[in-house]
Amino acid sequence: MFNINFFLPTKLIFGVDSLEKLPKEAKKLGKKALIVTGRSSTKKTGLLNRTVEMLKKAGIESVIYDKIVPNPLSTHVDEAGELAKNEGVDFVIGLGGGSSIDSAKCIAIVAANKGKIWDYVDVVGGKKPKKALPIVAITTTHGTGTEADPFAVITNPETKEKVGIGYDVTIPTLSIVDPKLMITLPKDQTAYTSMDAFYHSIEAFFNVNANPFSDVLALEAMKRIITNLPWAYTNGEDLEARTNLAWANTAAGLTETITGVIANHSIEHAISGFYQEVPHGLGLCITGPYLFEKLFNKIYSRLAVVGREVFGVYETNEKRAGMLAIEKLRDFQENFGLNKKLREFKVKKSDFEEMAKVAFKIMLGPIKATPGKLKEKDIIEILEKAY
Ligand SMILES: [Fe+2]
């Protein structure tokens, strides 16, 4: 038996050169936009200028906020939210990777309401926002899936809490996924973002609320990533591989909206909340296989499906096929140098207890959606194995 709840009122435009559709669509949202982006990559590639010019031709004025960092910060969101208010912008464009788009979602809340973003973080007692400015997501990476879900991940630098929020008002009004914008993604980011999408899919597949809708997208996304990441990693300009990874990422975003991730994301948010230099996709690869081993007795038949359908394992015994799936996952990650240890990032063991507490506080939903009843001590055990 299963239940399905799905709400995604986004106009999604996917495909090579889909950015060309931006002016026509953006005109419907107003005359002044705040473009939210990172410090360098959209400037280096010329994408920021190109976007500003495209909007200008459509009669839309742009205000730029370009301070977003990987693992984006609530302080930047508050600052940009004030800027949006003062400038009286009509909508917010997230231009770049997940950090820029997630920040744009949060800025859209601050711009339309009183107070700061942390006042609207439900897991720390904040209220649910009733409104936000319209959000446009233009993604330059194939990770996070944020263009196809309501979620935004944001870190409070004071409390080190890295939380996920997601409301109906943070669903993008318009999402443009143009694989051509992804060809300049460096090798390491190519691997990290693809594996983020992979973990969204595999975690949704193991989620206690998994259902046929998310299963079909999750398996499909995993297969596409395993087949295409090696090609895009070898030749970043392989547009066929980029298109497949871009779709896998969007499909994985849909699985997040339909079903959602499990405890691996809770653990990773604790890790990169404490140690912001750990890239999200890499953090997931470090702890993921240990979590799946921990859950083995609860998930081996689903792991066996992943083994057979995604990794081409030929094994009729369920448990052996499940074990082989984890082995193949580790082997795959090894190709891209993703089987790292936490100690390589100077993570302190003495933080593990606090990190487990933070995981439970800020990402309890995914922990509850994990098969078996995980306790703080289980999270600590996984962190120790990954050390
Ligand atoms: Fe993620």
Tab-separated table of C-alpha atoms and ligand atoms in Angstrom:
chain	number	residue	atom	x	y	z
A	1	MET	CA	0.000	0.000	0.000
A	2	PHE	CA	1.148	3.539	-0.604
A	3	ASN	CA	0.086	7.174	-0.538
A	4	ILE	CA	1.111	9.859	-3.010
A	5	ASN	CA	0.976	13.612	-2.420
A	6	PHE	CA	2.402	15.756	-5.156
A	7	PHE	CA	2.190	19.508	-5.725
A	8	LEU	CA	4.564	21.233	-8.132
A	9	PRO	CA	3.092	24.233	-9.958
A	10	THR	CA	6.330	25.017	-11.831
A	11	LYS	CA	6.686	25.847	-15.490
A	12	LEU	CA	9.697	23.672	-16.302
A	13	ILE	CA	11.554	24.338	-19.537
A	14	PHE	CA	14.185	21.668	-20.169
A	15	GLY	CA	16.637	21.232	-23.018
A	16	VAL	CA	19.626	22.620	-24.879
A	17	ASP	CA	19.212	26.389	-25.472
A	18	SER	CA	16.132	26.620	-23.252
A	19	LEU	CA	17.654	29.784	-21.704
A	20	GLU	CA	16.517	31.579	-24.872
A	21	LYS	CA	12.948	31.293	-23.531
A	22	LEU	CA	13.759	33.374	-20.442
A	23	PRO	CA	12.772	36.860	-21.732
A	24	LYS	CA	9.331	35.779	-22.920
A	25	GLU	CA	8.582	33.973	-19.650
A	26	ALA	CA	10.161	36.558	-17.321
A	27	LYS	CA	8.036	39.365	-18.822
A	28	LYS	CA	5.005	37.716	-17.229
A	29	LEU	CA	6.550	38.149	-13.763
A	30	GLY	CA	7.260	41.882	-13.713
A	31	LYS	CA	9.645	44.646	-14.708
A	32	LYS	CA	12.419	44.385	-12.133
A	33	ALA	CA	14.352	41.279	-11.088
A	34	LEU	CA	16.883	40.498	-8.398
A	35	ILE	CA	19.494	38.132	-9.818
A	36	VAL	CA	21.074	36.022	-7.091
A	37	THR	CA	24.383	34.404	-7.964
A	38	GLY	CA	27.796	33.345	-6.659
A	39	ARG	CA	31.007	35.292	-6.541
A	40	SER	CA	32.679	34.155	-9.739
A	41	SER	CA	31.516	31.352	-12.055
A	42	THR	CA	28.551	33.061	-13.757
A	43	LYS	CA	30.787	36.099	-14.320
A	44	LYS	CA	33.669	34.049	-15.733
A	45	THR	CA	31.421	32.188	-18.156
A	46	GLY	CA	29.620	35.375	-19.196
A	47	LEU	CA	26.256	33.927	-18.160
A	48	LEU	CA	25.459	36.743	-15.750
A	49	ASN	CA	25.994	39.429	-18.405
A	50	ARG	CA	24.093	37.405	-20.968
A	51	THR	CA	21.123	37.062	-18.596
A	52	VAL	CA	21.113	40.780	-17.740
A	53	GLU	CA	21.202	41.637	-21.458
A	54	MET	CA	18.399	39.206	-22.290
A	55	LEU	CA	16.212	40.697	-19.569
A	56	LYS	CA	17.054	44.246	-20.635
A	57	LYS	CA	15.886	43.532	-24.170
A	58	ALA	CA	12.599	42.316	-22.691
A	59	GLY	CA	12.270	45.588	-20.742
A	60	ILE	CA	13.241	44.069	-17.400
A	61	GLU	CA	15.654	45.886	-15.107
A	62	SER	CA	18.125	43.763	-13.082
A	63	VAL	CA	19.554	44.217	-9.594
A	64	ILE	CA	22.452	41.869	-8.832
A	65	TYR	CA	23.367	40.173	-5.552
A	66	ASP	CA	26.572	38.201	-6.109
A	67	LYS	CA	27.912	37.141	-2.710
A	68	ILE	CA	26.449	33.618	-2.462
A	69	VAL	CA	28.897	30.950	-1.236
A	70	PRO	CA	28.690	27.138	-1.394
A	71	ASN	CA	26.688	26.048	1.686
A	72	PRO	CA	24.867	29.414	1.528
A	73	LEU	CA	24.460	31.558	4.623
A	74	SER	CA	21.394	33.054	6.286
A	75	THR	CA	23.284	36.341	6.753
A	76	HIS	CA	23.601	36.747	2.977
A	77	VAL	CA	19.932	35.873	2.492
A	78	ASP	CA	18.893	38.569	4.993
A	79	GLU	CA	21.120	41.145	3.323
A	80	ALA	CA	19.807	40.326	-0.160
A	81	GLY	CA	16.212	40.254	1.133
A	82	GLU	CA	16.639	43.844	2.356
A	83	LEU	CA	18.144	44.803	-1.000
A	84	ALA	CA	15.133	43.287	-2.797
A	85	LYS	CA	12.762	45.273	-0.545
A	86	ASN	CA	14.639	48.552	-0.999
A	87	GLU	CA	14.829	48.104	-4.763
A	88	GLY	CA	11.191	47.039	-5.038
A	89	VAL	CA	11.919	44.039	-7.267
A	90	ASP	CA	9.020	41.978	-8.650
A	91	PHE	CA	10.708	38.575	-8.698
A	92	VAL	CA	13.921	36.760	-7.767
A	93	ILE	CA	16.129	34.778	-10.144
A	94	GLY	CA	18.516	32.168	-8.769
A	95	LEU	CA	21.298	31.894	-11.350
A	96	GLY	CA	23.928	29.227	-10.772
A	97	GLY	CA	24.155	26.067	-8.692
A	98	GLY	CA	21.952	24.915	-5.846
A	99	SER	CA	23.418	27.532	-3.512
A	100	SER	CA	22.248	30.437	-5.664
A	101	ILE	CA	18.817	28.960	-6.306
A	102	ASP	CA	18.243	27.929	-2.681
A	103	SER	CA	19.312	31.414	-1.596
A	104	ALA	CA	16.913	32.943	-4.139
A	105	LYS	CA	14.064	30.912	-2.593
A	106	CYS	CA	14.933	32.182	0.892
A	107	ILE	CA	15.430	35.759	-0.344
A	108	ALA	CA	11.984	35.613	-1.969
A	109	ILE	CA	10.555	34.925	1.517
A	110	VAL	CA	12.495	37.728	3.254
A	111	ALA	CA	11.612	40.183	0.469
A	112	ALA	CA	7.878	39.579	0.881
A	113	ASN	CA	7.644	39.384	4.671
A	114	LYS	CA	8.806	41.062	7.873
A	115	GLY	CA	11.883	39.849	9.767
A	116	LYS	CA	14.760	37.559	8.858
A	117	ILE	CA	14.942	34.152	7.201
A	118	TRP	CA	15.466	32.332	10.513
A	119	ASP	CA	11.991	33.575	11.568
A	120	TYR	CA	10.634	31.330	8.798
A	121	VAL	CA	12.561	28.144	9.526
A	122	ASP	CA	9.943	25.772	10.918
A	123	VAL	CA	12.341	23.236	12.455
A	124	VAL	CA	13.683	25.903	14.824
A	125	GLY	CA	10.221	27.199	15.745
A	126	GLY	CA	9.803	29.740	12.935
A	127	LYS	CA	6.494	30.374	11.214
A	128	LYS	CA	5.362	29.192	7.834
A	129	PRO	CA	5.528	32.064	5.319
A	130	LYS	CA	2.211	32.839	3.628
A	131	LYS	CA	3.822	34.581	0.678
A	132	ALA	CA	7.051	35.023	-1.239
A	133	LEU	CA	8.081	36.789	-4.426
A	134	PRO	CA	7.932	34.624	-7.578
A	135	ILE	CA	11.083	32.520	-7.981
A	136	VAL	CA	12.911	31.718	-11.200
A	137	ALA	CA	15.499	28.914	-11.094
A	138	ILE	CA	18.180	28.809	-13.783
A	139	THR	CA	20.487	25.961	-12.920
A	140	THR	CA	24.097	25.628	-14.064
A	141	THR	CA	24.741	22.319	-12.283
A	142	HIS	CA	23.180	18.863	-12.263
A	143	GLY	CA	22.877	18.499	-8.480
A	144	THR	CA	20.368	19.500	-5.772
A	145	GLY	CA	17.264	19.178	-7.993
A	146	THR	CA	16.142	22.464	-6.471
A	147	GLU	CA	14.520	23.523	-9.741
A	148	ALA	CA	11.963	20.755	-9.263
A	149	ASP	CA	11.276	20.934	-5.541
A	150	PRO	CA	10.199	23.419	-2.861
A	151	PHE	CA	13.332	22.944	-0.745
A	152	ALA	CA	16.138	25.298	0.153
A	153	VAL	CA	19.122	24.466	2.322
A	154	ILE	CA	20.597	27.285	4.344
A	155	THR	CA	23.203	27.545	7.095
A	156	ASN	CA	23.122	29.825	10.106
A	157	PRO	CA	26.802	30.697	10.661
A	158	GLU	CA	26.198	31.527	14.336
A	159	THR	CA	24.526	28.258	15.360
A	160	LYS	CA	26.138	26.071	12.637
A	161	GLU	CA	22.656	24.746	11.895
A	162	LYS	CA	22.260	23.746	8.259
A	163	VAL	CA	18.533	23.409	7.746
A	164	GLY	CA	16.244	22.494	4.890
A	165	ILE	CA	13.046	24.468	4.454
A	166	GLY	CA	10.337	23.905	1.913
A	167	TYR	CA	6.946	25.549	1.534
A	168	ASP	CA	4.389	25.906	-1.245
A	169	VAL	CA	5.588	29.501	-1.700
A	170	THR	CA	9.194	28.372	-2.330
A	171	ILE	CA	8.297	26.246	-5.335
A	172	PRO	CA	9.840	27.965	-8.375
A	173	THR	CA	7.320	29.621	-10.670
A	174	LEU	CA	9.677	29.056	-13.575
A	175	SER	CA	12.618	26.658	-13.916
A	176	ILE	CA	14.982	26.647	-16.849
A	177	VAL	CA	17.274	23.657	-17.231
A	178	ASP	CA	19.657	24.233	-20.120
A	179	PRO	CA	22.388	21.547	-20.286
A	180	LYS	CA	24.560	23.921	-22.326
A	181	LEU	CA	25.019	26.014	-19.170
A	182	MET	CA	26.605	22.968	-17.490
A	183	ILE	CA	29.490	22.279	-19.865
A	184	THR	CA	31.863	24.568	-17.948
A	185	LEU	CA	31.282	22.742	-14.653
A	186	PRO	CA	34.724	21.584	-13.401
A	187	LYS	CA	35.466	17.873	-12.945
A	188	ASP	CA	35.100	17.832	-9.157
A	189	GLN	CA	31.771	19.716	-9.275
A	190	THR	CA	30.607	17.418	-12.066
A	191	ALA	CA	31.141	14.444	-9.766
A	192	TYR	CA	29.803	16.069	-6.566
A	193	THR	CA	26.600	17.390	-8.107
A	194	SER	CA	25.887	14.149	-9.982
A	195	MET	CA	26.314	12.175	-6.784
A	196	ASP	CA	24.053	14.579	-4.903
A	197	ALA	CA	21.370	13.717	-7.475
A	198	PHE	CA	22.264	10.012	-7.136
A	199	TYR	CA	21.782	10.131	-3.357
A	200	HIS	CA	18.482	12.016	-3.693
A	201	SER	CA	17.329	9.112	-5.829
A	202	ILE	CA	18.683	6.190	-3.810
A	203	GLU	CA	17.528	7.733	-0.527
A	204	ALA	CA	14.043	8.308	-1.967
A	205	PHE	CA	14.109	4.655	-3.075
A	206	PHE	CA	14.813	3.502	0.515
A	207	ASN	CA	12.442	6.028	2.134
A	208	VAL	CA	9.634	4.375	4.134
A	209	ASN	CA	7.207	6.414	1.993
A	210	ALA	CA	8.664	5.251	-1.339
A	211	ASN	CA	5.934	4.720	-3.911
A	212	PRO	CA	5.675	3.727	-7.589
A	213	PHE	CA	5.794	7.367	-8.734
A	214	SER	CA	9.089	8.167	-7.008
A	215	ASP	CA	10.527	4.649	-7.551
A	216	VAL	CA	10.340	4.881	-11.318
A	217	LEU	CA	12.007	8.305	-11.341
A	218	ALA	CA	14.612	7.277	-8.756
A	219	LEU	CA	15.752	4.144	-10.598
A	220	GLU	CA	15.775	5.957	-13.909
A	221	ALA	CA	17.842	8.841	-12.494
A	222	MET	CA	20.352	6.464	-10.860
A	223	LYS	CA	20.834	4.551	-14.124
A	224	ARG	CA	21.346	7.747	-16.100
A	225	ILE	CA	23.946	9.006	-13.606
A	226	ILE	CA	25.930	5.758	-13.523
A	227	THR	CA	25.985	5.658	-17.324
A	228	ASN	CA	26.691	9.324	-18.019
A	229	LEU	CA	28.879	10.660	-15.217
A	230	PRO	CA	32.019	8.922	-16.570
A	231	TRP	CA	31.485	10.594	-19.966
A	232	ALA	CA	30.838	14.085	-18.617
A	233	TYR	CA	33.754	13.687	-16.195
A	234	THR	CA	36.114	12.750	-19.033
A	235	ASN	CA	34.830	15.403	-21.427
A	236	GLY	CA	32.929	18.250	-19.812
A	237	GLU	CA	31.652	19.430	-23.179
A	238	ASP	CA	29.857	16.172	-23.941
A	239	LEU	CA	26.412	17.725	-24.323
A	240	GLU	CA	24.663	14.367	-24.630
A	241	ALA	CA	26.054	13.266	-21.241
A	242	ARG	CA	25.290	16.679	-19.689
A	243	THR	CA	21.696	16.476	-20.949
A	244	ASN	CA	21.280	13.022	-19.405
A	245	LEU	CA	22.772	14.181	-16.091
A	246	ALA	CA	20.618	17.320	-16.131
A	247	TRP	CA	17.492	15.232	-16.577
A	248	ALA	CA	18.618	12.740	-13.907
A	249	ASN	CA	19.011	15.673	-11.547
A	250	THR	CA	15.587	17.108	-12.321
A	251	ALA	CA	14.029	13.642	-11.976
A	252	ALA	CA	15.839	13.259	-8.647
A	253	GLY	CA	14.433	16.647	-7.597
A	254	LEU	CA	10.975	15.288	-8.347
A	255	THR	CA	11.649	12.263	-6.113
A	256	GLU	CA	12.475	14.723	-3.328
A	257	THR	CA	9.148	16.456	-3.859
A	258	ILE	CA	7.189	13.195	-4.021
A	259	THR	CA	8.979	11.162	-1.345
A	260	GLY	CA	12.157	12.747	0.008
A	261	VAL	CA	15.598	11.855	1.265
A	262	ILE	CA	16.527	9.854	4.367
A	263	ALA	CA	19.118	10.037	7.142
A	264	ASN	CA	22.183	10.297	4.883
A	265	HIS	CA	21.136	13.864	4.151
A	266	SER	CA	20.565	14.548	7.863
A	267	ILE	CA	24.088	13.325	8.655
A	268	GLU	CA	25.620	15.282	5.780
A	269	HIS	CA	23.897	18.505	6.818
A	270	ALA	CA	25.413	18.080	10.258
A	271	ILE	CA	28.867	17.465	8.745
A	272	SER	CA	28.883	20.418	6.366
A	273	GLY	CA	27.057	22.616	8.882
A	274	PHE	CA	30.062	22.135	11.191
A	275	TYR	CA	32.667	21.943	8.435
A	276	GLN	CA	31.562	24.113	5.558
A	277	GLU	CA	34.528	23.120	3.419
A	278	VAL	CA	33.034	19.628	2.910
A	279	PRO	CA	31.139	19.735	-0.413
A	280	HIS	CA	27.585	18.410	-0.001
A	281	GLY	CA	27.790	15.748	-2.728
A	282	LEU	CA	31.101	14.461	-1.415
A	283	GLY	CA	29.829	14.346	2.169
A	284	LEU	CA	26.932	12.148	1.003
A	285	CYS	CA	29.377	9.740	-0.687
A	286	ILE	CA	31.484	9.504	2.481
A	287	THR	CA	28.668	8.384	4.799
A	288	GLY	CA	26.124	6.847	2.370
A	289	PRO	CA	27.570	3.324	2.060
A	290	TYR	CA	28.021	3.074	5.872
A	291	LEU	CA	24.392	4.091	6.414
A	292	PHE	CA	23.196	1.473	3.928
A	293	GLU	CA	25.275	-1.191	5.697
A	294	LYS	CA	23.720	-0.125	8.999
A	295	LEU	CA	20.219	-0.416	7.500
A	296	PHE	CA	21.054	-3.585	5.575
A	297	ASN	CA	18.530	-5.898	7.233
A	298	LYS	CA	15.722	-3.435	6.530
A	299	ILE	CA	16.642	-2.513	2.968
A	300	TYR	CA	18.440	-5.464	1.386
A	301	SER	CA	15.651	-6.357	-1.017
A	302	ARG	CA	15.518	-2.750	-2.265
A	303	LEU	CA	19.332	-2.685	-2.403
A	304	ALA	CA	19.128	-5.836	-4.510
A	305	VAL	CA	16.877	-3.987	-6.991
A	306	VAL	CA	19.461	-1.170	-7.174
A	307	GLY	CA	22.200	-3.775	-7.635
A	308	ARG	CA	20.407	-5.512	-10.473
A	309	GLU	CA	18.753	-2.573	-12.242
A	310	VAL	CA	21.327	0.156	-11.758
A	311	PHE	CA	24.656	-1.656	-11.449
A	312	GLY	CA	23.854	-4.706	-13.574
A	313	VAL	CA	24.524	-7.201	-10.762
A	314	TYR	CA	23.693	-10.768	-11.787
A	315	GLU	CA	22.793	-12.470	-8.524
A	316	THR	CA	19.542	-14.178	-7.563
A	317	ASN	CA	20.145	-14.259	-3.798
A	318	GLU	CA	18.602	-11.068	-2.360
A	319	LYS	CA	21.137	-10.494	0.413
A	320	ARG	CA	24.142	-11.118	-1.810
A	321	ALA	CA	22.701	-8.863	-4.524
A	322	GLY	CA	22.163	-6.185	-1.849
A	323	MET	CA	25.754	-6.482	-0.604
A	324	LEU	CA	27.017	-6.277	-4.175
A	325	ALA	CA	25.030	-3.059	-4.707
A	326	ILE	CA	26.949	-1.370	-1.871
A	327	GLU	CA	30.228	-2.769	-3.203
A	328	LYS	CA	29.474	-1.489	-6.722
A	329	LEU	CA	28.490	1.913	-5.342
A	330	ARG	CA	31.845	2.179	-3.548
A	331	ASP	CA	33.668	1.063	-6.712
A	332	PHE	CA	31.814	3.667	-8.754
A	333	GLN	CA	32.631	6.421	-6.260
A	334	GLU	CA	36.298	5.349	-6.274
A	335	ASN	CA	36.563	6.289	-9.979
A	336	PHE	CA	36.040	9.924	-9.030
A	337	GLY	CA	37.983	9.977	-5.754
A	338	LEU	CA	34.819	10.148	-3.661
A	339	ASN	CA	35.600	7.487	-1.036
A	340	LYS	CA	37.242	9.965	1.300
A	341	LYS	CA	37.356	9.918	5.094
A	342	LEU	CA	36.159	12.647	7.433
A	343	ARG	CA	39.598	12.963	9.024
A	344	GLU	CA	40.930	14.220	5.669
A	345	PHE	CA	38.824	17.333	6.290
A	346	LYS	CA	40.177	17.739	9.823
A	347	VAL	CA	36.765	16.855	11.243
A	348	LYS	CA	37.084	16.409	15.029
A	349	LYS	CA	35.781	13.229	16.628
A	350	SER	CA	34.901	15.276	19.690
A	351	ASP	CA	32.198	17.001	17.596
A	352	PHE	CA	30.368	13.767	16.717
A	353	GLU	CA	27.990	13.828	19.681
A	354	GLU	CA	26.971	17.416	18.984
A	355	MET	CA	26.697	16.705	15.255
A	356	ALA	CA	24.317	13.797	15.909
A	357	LYS	CA	22.194	16.068	18.123
A	358	VAL	CA	22.108	18.734	15.404
A	359	ALA	CA	21.120	16.127	12.782
A	360	PHE	CA	18.158	15.132	14.956
A	361	LYS	CA	17.187	18.719	15.659
A	362	ILE	CA	17.317	20.163	12.168
A	363	MET	CA	16.752	17.155	9.895
A	364	LEU	CA	14.430	14.930	11.904
A	365	GLY	CA	12.001	14.434	9.008
A	366	PRO	CA	14.449	12.439	6.852
A	367	ILE	CA	15.587	10.446	9.929
A	368	LYS	CA	11.983	9.482	10.642
A	369	ALA	CA	11.553	8.488	6.988
A	370	THR	CA	14.517	6.068	7.280
A	371	PRO	CA	13.721	2.354	7.696
A	372	GLY	CA	14.475	1.201	11.259
A	373	LYS	CA	14.384	3.578	14.178
A	374	LEU	CA	17.726	5.356	14.129
A	375	LYS	CA	18.989	6.851	17.378
A	376	GLU	CA	21.694	9.447	18.004
A	377	LYS	CA	24.140	6.669	18.852
A	378	ASP	CA	23.584	5.139	15.392
A	379	ILE	CA	24.481	8.440	13.748
A	380	ILE	CA	27.643	8.633	15.894
A	381	GLU	CA	28.525	5.064	14.879
A	382	ILE	CA	28.223	5.979	11.179
A	383	LEU	CA	30.341	9.109	11.680
A	384	GLU	CA	32.990	7.005	13.443
A	385	LYS	CA	33.092	4.497	10.596
A	386	ALA	CA	33.419	7.369	8.125
A	387	TYR	CA	36.203	8.972	10.168
B	1	FE	FE	21.319	16.882	-1.546
